[in-house]
CSV table of C-alpha atoms in Angstrom, one decimal:
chain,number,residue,atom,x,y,z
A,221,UNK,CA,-27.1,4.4,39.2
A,222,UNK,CA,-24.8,7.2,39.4
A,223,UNK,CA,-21.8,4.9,39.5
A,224,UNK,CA,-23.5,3.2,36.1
A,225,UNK,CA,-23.7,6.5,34.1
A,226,UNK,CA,-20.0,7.3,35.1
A,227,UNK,CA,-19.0,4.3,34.0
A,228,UNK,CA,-21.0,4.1,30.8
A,229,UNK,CA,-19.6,8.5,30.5
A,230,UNK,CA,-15.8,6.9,30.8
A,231,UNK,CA,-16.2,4.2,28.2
A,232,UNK,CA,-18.0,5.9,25.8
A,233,UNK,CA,-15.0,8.8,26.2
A,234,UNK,CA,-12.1,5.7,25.9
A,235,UNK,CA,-14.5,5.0,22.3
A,236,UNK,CA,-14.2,8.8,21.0
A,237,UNK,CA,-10.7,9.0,22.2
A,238,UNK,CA,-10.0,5.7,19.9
A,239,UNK,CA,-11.7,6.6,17.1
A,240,UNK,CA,-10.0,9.7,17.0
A,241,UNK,CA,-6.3,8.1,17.5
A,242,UNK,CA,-7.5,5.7,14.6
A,243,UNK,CA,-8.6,8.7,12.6
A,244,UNK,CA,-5.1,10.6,12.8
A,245,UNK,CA,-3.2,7.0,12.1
A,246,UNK,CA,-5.3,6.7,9.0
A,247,UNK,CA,-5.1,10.0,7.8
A,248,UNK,CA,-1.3,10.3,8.7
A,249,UNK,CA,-0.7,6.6,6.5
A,250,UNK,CA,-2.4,7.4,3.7
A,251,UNK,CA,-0.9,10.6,3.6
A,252,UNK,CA,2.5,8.4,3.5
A,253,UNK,CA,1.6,6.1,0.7
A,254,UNK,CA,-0.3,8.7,-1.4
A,255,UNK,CA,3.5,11.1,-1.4
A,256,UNK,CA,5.4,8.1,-1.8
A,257,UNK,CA,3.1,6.3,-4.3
A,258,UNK,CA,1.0,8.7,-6.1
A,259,UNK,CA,2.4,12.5,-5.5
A,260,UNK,CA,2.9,14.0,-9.3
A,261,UNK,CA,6.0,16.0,-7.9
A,262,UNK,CA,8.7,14.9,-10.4
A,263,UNK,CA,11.3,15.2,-7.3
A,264,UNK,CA,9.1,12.8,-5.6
A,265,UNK,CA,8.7,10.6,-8.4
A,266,UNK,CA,12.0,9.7,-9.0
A,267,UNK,CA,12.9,9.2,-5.6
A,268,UNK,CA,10.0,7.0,-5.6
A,269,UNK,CA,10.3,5.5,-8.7
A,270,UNK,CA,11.5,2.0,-8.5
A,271,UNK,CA,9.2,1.3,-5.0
A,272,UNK,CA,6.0,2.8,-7.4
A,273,UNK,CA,6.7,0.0,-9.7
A,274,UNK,CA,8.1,-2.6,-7.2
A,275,UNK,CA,4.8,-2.3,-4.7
A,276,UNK,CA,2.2,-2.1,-8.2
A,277,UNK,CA,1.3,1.5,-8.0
A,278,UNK,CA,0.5,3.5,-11.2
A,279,UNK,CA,3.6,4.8,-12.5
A,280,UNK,CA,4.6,7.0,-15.4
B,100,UNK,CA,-2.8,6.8,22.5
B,101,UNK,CA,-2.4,9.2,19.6
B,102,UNK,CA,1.3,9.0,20.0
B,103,UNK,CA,1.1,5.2,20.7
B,104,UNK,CA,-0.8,4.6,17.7
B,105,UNK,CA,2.4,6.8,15.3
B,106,UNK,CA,5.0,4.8,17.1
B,107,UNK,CA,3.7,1.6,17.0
B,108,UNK,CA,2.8,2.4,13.4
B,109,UNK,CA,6.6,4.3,12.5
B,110,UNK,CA,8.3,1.3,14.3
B,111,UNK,CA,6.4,-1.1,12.3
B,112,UNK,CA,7.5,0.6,8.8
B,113,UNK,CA,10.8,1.1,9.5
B,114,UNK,CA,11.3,-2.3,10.4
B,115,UNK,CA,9.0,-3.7,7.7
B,116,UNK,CA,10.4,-0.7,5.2
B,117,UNK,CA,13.6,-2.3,5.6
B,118,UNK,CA,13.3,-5.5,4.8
B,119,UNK,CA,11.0,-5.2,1.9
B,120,UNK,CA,14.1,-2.5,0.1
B,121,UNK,CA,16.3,-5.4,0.8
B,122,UNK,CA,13.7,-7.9,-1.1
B,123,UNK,CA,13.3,-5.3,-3.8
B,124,UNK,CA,17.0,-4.6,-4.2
B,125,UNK,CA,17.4,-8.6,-5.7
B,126,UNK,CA,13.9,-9.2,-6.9
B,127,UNK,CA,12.4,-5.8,-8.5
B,128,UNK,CA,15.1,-3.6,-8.8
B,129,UNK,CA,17.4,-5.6,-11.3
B,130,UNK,CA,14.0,-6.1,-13.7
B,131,UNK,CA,13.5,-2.4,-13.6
B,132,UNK,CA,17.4,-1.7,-14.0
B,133,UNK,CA,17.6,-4.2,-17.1
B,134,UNK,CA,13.8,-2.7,-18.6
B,135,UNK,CA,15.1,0.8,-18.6
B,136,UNK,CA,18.1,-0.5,-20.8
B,137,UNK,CA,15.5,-1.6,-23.8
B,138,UNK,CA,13.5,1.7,-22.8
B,139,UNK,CA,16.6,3.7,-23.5
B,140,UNK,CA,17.4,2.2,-26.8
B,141,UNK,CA,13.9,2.8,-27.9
B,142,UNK,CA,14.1,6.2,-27.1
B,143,UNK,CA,17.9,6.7,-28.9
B,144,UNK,CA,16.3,4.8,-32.0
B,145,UNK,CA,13.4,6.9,-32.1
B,146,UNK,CA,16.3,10.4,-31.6
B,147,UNK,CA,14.0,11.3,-28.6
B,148,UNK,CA,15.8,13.2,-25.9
B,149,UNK,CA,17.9,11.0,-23.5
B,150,UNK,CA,16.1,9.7,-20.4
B,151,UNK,CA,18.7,9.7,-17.3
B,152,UNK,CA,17.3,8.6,-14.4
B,153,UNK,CA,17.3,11.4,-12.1
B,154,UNK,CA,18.9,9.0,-9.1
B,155,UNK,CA,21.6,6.5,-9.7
B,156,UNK,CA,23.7,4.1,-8.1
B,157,UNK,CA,23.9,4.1,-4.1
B,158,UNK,CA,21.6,7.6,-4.1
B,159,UNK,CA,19.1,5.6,-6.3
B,160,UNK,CA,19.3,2.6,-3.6
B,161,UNK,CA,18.6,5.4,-0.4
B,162,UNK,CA,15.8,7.1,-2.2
B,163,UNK,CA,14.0,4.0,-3.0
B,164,UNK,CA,14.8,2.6,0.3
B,165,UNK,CA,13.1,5.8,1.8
B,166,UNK,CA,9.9,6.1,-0.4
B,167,UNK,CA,9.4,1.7,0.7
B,168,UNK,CA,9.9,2.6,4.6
B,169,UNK,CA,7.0,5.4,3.8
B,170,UNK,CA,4.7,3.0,2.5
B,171,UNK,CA,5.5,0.7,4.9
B,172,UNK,CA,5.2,2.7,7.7
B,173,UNK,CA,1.7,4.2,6.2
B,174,UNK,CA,0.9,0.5,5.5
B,175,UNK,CA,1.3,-0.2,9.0
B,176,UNK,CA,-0.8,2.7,10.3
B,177,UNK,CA,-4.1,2.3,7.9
B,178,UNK,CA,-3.8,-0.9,9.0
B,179,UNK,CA,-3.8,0.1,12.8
B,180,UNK,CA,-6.5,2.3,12.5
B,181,UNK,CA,-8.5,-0.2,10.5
B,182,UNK,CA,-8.2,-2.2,13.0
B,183,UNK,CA,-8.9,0.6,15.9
B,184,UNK,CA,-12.4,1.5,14.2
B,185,UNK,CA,-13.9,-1.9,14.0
B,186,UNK,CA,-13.0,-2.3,17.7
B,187,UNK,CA,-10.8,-5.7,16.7
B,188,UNK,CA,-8.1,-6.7,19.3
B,189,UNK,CA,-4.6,-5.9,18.0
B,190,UNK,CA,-1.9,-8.4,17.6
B,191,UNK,CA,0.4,-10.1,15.2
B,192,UNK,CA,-1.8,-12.3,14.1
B,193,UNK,CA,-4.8,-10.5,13.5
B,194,UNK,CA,-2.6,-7.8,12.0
B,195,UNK,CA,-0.7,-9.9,9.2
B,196,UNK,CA,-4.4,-11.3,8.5
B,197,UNK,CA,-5.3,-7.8,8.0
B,198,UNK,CA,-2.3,-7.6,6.0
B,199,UNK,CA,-3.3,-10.1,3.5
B,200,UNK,CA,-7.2,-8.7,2.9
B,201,UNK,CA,-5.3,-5.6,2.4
B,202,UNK,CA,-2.8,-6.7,-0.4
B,203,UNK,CA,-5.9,-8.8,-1.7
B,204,UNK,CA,-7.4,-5.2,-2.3
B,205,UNK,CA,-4.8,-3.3,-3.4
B,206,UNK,CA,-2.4,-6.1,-4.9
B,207,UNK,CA,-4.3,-8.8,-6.5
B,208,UNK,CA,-8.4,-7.2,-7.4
B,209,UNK,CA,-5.8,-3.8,-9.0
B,210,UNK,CA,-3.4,-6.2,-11.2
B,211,UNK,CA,-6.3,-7.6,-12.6
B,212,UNK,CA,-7.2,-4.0,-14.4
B,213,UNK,CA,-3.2,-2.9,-14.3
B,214,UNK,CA,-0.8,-5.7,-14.3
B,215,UNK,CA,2.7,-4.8,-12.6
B,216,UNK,CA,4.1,-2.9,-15.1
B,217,UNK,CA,8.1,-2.2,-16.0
B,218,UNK,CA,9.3,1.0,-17.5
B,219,UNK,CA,8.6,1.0,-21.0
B,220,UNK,CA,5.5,-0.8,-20.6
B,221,UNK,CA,1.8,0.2,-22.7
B,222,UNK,CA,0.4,2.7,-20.8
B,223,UNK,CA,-2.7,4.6,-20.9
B,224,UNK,CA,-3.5,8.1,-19.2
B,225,UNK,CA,-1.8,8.4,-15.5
B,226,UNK,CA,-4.0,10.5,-14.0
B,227,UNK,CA,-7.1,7.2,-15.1
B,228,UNK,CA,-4.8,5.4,-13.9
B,229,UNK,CA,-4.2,6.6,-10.3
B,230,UNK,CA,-8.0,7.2,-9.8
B,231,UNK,CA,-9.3,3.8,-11.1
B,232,UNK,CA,-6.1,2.2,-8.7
B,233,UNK,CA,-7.4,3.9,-5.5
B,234,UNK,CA,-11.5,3.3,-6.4
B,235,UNK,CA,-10.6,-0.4,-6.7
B,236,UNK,CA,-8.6,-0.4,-3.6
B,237,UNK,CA,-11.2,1.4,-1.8
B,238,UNK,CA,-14.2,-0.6,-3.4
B,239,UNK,CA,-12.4,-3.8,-2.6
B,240,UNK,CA,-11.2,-3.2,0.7
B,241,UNK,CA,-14.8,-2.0,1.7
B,242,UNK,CA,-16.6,-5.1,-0.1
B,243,UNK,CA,-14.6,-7.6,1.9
B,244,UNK,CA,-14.8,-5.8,5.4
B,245,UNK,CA,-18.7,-6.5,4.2
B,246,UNK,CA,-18.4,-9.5,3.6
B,247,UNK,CA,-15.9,-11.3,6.5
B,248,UNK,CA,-17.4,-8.9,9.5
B,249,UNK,CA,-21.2,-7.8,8.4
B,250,UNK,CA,-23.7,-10.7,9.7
B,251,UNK,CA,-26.3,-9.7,7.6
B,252,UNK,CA,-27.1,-11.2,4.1
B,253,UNK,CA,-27.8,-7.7,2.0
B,254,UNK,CA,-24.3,-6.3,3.2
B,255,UNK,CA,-23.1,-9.6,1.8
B,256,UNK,CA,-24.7,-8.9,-1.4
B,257,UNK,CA,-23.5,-5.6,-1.0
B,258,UNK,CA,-20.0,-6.3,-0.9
B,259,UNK,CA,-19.5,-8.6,-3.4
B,260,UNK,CA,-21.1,-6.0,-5.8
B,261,UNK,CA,-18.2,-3.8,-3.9
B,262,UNK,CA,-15.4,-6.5,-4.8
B,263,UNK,CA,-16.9,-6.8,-8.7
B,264,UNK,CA,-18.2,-3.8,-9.9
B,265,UNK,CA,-14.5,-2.0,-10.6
B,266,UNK,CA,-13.7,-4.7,-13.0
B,267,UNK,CA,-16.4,-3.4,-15.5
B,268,UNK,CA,-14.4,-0.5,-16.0
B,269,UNK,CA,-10.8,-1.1,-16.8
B,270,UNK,CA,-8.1,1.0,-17.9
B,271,UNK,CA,-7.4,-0.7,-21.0
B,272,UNK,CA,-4.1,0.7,-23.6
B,273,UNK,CA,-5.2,1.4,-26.7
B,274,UNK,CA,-2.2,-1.0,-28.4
B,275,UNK,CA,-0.6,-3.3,-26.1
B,276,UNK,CA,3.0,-2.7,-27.4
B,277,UNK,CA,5.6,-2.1,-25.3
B,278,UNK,CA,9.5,-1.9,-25.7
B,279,UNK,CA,10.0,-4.6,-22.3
B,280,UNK,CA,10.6,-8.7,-23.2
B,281,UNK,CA,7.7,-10.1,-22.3
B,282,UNK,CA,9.9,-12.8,-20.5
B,283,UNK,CA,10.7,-9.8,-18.3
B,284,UNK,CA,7.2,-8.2,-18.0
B,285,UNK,CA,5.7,-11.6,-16.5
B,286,UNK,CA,8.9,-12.1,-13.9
B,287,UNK,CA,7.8,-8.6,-13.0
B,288,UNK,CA,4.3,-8.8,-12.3
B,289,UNK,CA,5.0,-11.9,-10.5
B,290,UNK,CA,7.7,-10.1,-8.4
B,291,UNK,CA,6.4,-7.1,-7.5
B,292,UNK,CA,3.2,-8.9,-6.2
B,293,UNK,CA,5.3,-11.2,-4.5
B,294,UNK,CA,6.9,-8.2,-2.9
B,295,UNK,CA,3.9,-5.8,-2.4
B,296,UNK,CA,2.0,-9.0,-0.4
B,297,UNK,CA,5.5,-9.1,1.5
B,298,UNK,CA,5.0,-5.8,2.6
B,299,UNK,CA,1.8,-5.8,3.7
B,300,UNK,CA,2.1,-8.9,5.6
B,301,UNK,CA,5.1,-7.9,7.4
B,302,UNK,CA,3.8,-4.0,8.2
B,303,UNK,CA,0.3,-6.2,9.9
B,304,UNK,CA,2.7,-8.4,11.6
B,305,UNK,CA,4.8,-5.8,13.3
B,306,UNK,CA,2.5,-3.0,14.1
B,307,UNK,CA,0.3,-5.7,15.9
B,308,UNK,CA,3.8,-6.4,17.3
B,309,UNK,CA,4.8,-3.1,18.5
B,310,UNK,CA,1.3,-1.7,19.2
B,311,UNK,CA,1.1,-4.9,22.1
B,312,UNK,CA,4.5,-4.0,23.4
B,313,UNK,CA,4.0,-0.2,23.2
B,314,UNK,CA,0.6,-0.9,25.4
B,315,UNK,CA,2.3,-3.6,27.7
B,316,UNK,CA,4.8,-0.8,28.6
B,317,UNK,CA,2.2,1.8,29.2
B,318,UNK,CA,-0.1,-0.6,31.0
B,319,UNK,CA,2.7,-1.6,33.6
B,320,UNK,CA,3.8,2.1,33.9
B,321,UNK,CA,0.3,3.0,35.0
């Protein structure tokens, strides 16, 4: 019984810790794609320019 | 596994980032190079102030190569942690397949309100623009999660509706003229999909890659 719970403890910790590893990845890539694709810094925009058009985002 | 997860993912958009500026350098890149010319003679006819791209030559090659290996690289790392919180099992193949729902989200349901467009193209407000692009990517994205992985028949429903209902509300130019060929506006939209499904494809395909070699290593290390 005690064994079970442990177990059950250690998965459902291996769950939280995924879910928050897939949280940072998300927020970290679409923090990527929003500065290169969507940031209204001119700077940025014209580095980014010709991949804003190339990959379909919004541009100008 | 946080620092896993941003290495498989970084690997994956270098890699892919890469490849996709070399695709863009002799698919998108000459279109936009040879738009900008009509754009600029518009603008000299019409005595508007000159329009210099900020970036040229090699330093316009580096800075686009960049901004693709960013998306890439974030490509690869929504797609990881997509992947992550619907407890799917991470590999190449899943992860291209992943891929391709993605770009049918972002590439093909957004072209269908906002073709591809060249410089010099009709336009309508930015700011509409950007928000109706990442509502339809959004909407689209979570209708067809709802529809391939829910079992039951009203989140079907529901995700259709998802897929459909940004199409009722378009971001439309008010006059579709534009100073662009429209022999060079088609090849466009048909290249930058072309290149956009590329680069989704390829980020899936190698961050499934690198996030199964990445957790080989750790596994035999522990």
């Amino acid at each position: 019984m005690t064994t079970k719970t442990a177990a059950i403890r250690s998965i459902s910790g291996s769950r939280a810790e995924t879910l928050k590893a897939a949280f940072v990845a998300f927020i970290v890539g679409l923090g990527l794609v929003y500065g290169a694709g969507f940031a209204n810094s001119e700077t940025v925009h014209d580095a980014a320019h010709d991949s804003r058009h190339a990959l379909s985002f919004p541009c100008h | 596994m946080i620092a896993r997860l941003l290495a498989a993912g970084l690997i994956a958009g270098i890699v892919a980032g890469l490849a996709v500026a070399g695709l863009q350098h002799v698919t998108t890149t000459p279109l936009i190079l040879a738009a900008e010319v009509y754009e600029a003679a518009q603008h000299a006819h019409d005595a508007a102030e000159a329009t210099a791209p900020a970036f040229e030559g090699l330093r316009r090659t580096v800075a686009t190569s960049l901004a693709t290996v960013a998306v890439s690289a974030g490509y690869a790392l929504i797609l990881l942690a997509g992947m992550l919180f619907s407890g799917e099992s991470i590999g190449p193949r899943r992860a291209a397949l992943w891929g391709a729902c993605a770009f049918a989200a972002t590439g093909l349901a957004t072209s269908l309100g906002l073709a591809p467009q060249l410089p010099g193209a009709a336009e309508t407000d930015l700011a509409g623009r950007q928000i109706w692009w990442l509502a339809t990517a959004a909407s689209t994205g979570a209708g067809l999660f709802a529809l391939l992985r829910l079992d039951a028949p009203a989140a079907k429903i529901f995700g259709a509706a998802l897929i459909v209902a940004p199409h009722f509300f378009w971001p439309t130019a008010a006059t579709p003229e534009s100073t662009v060929p429209a022999e060079l506006a088609a090849r466009f939209a048909a290249a930058s999909l072309t290149v956009q499904a590329a680069s989704w494809v390829l980020a899936g395909a190698l961050a499934g890659l690198s996030w199964r070699l990445i957790s080989r290593d750790e596994t035999e290390a522990a």
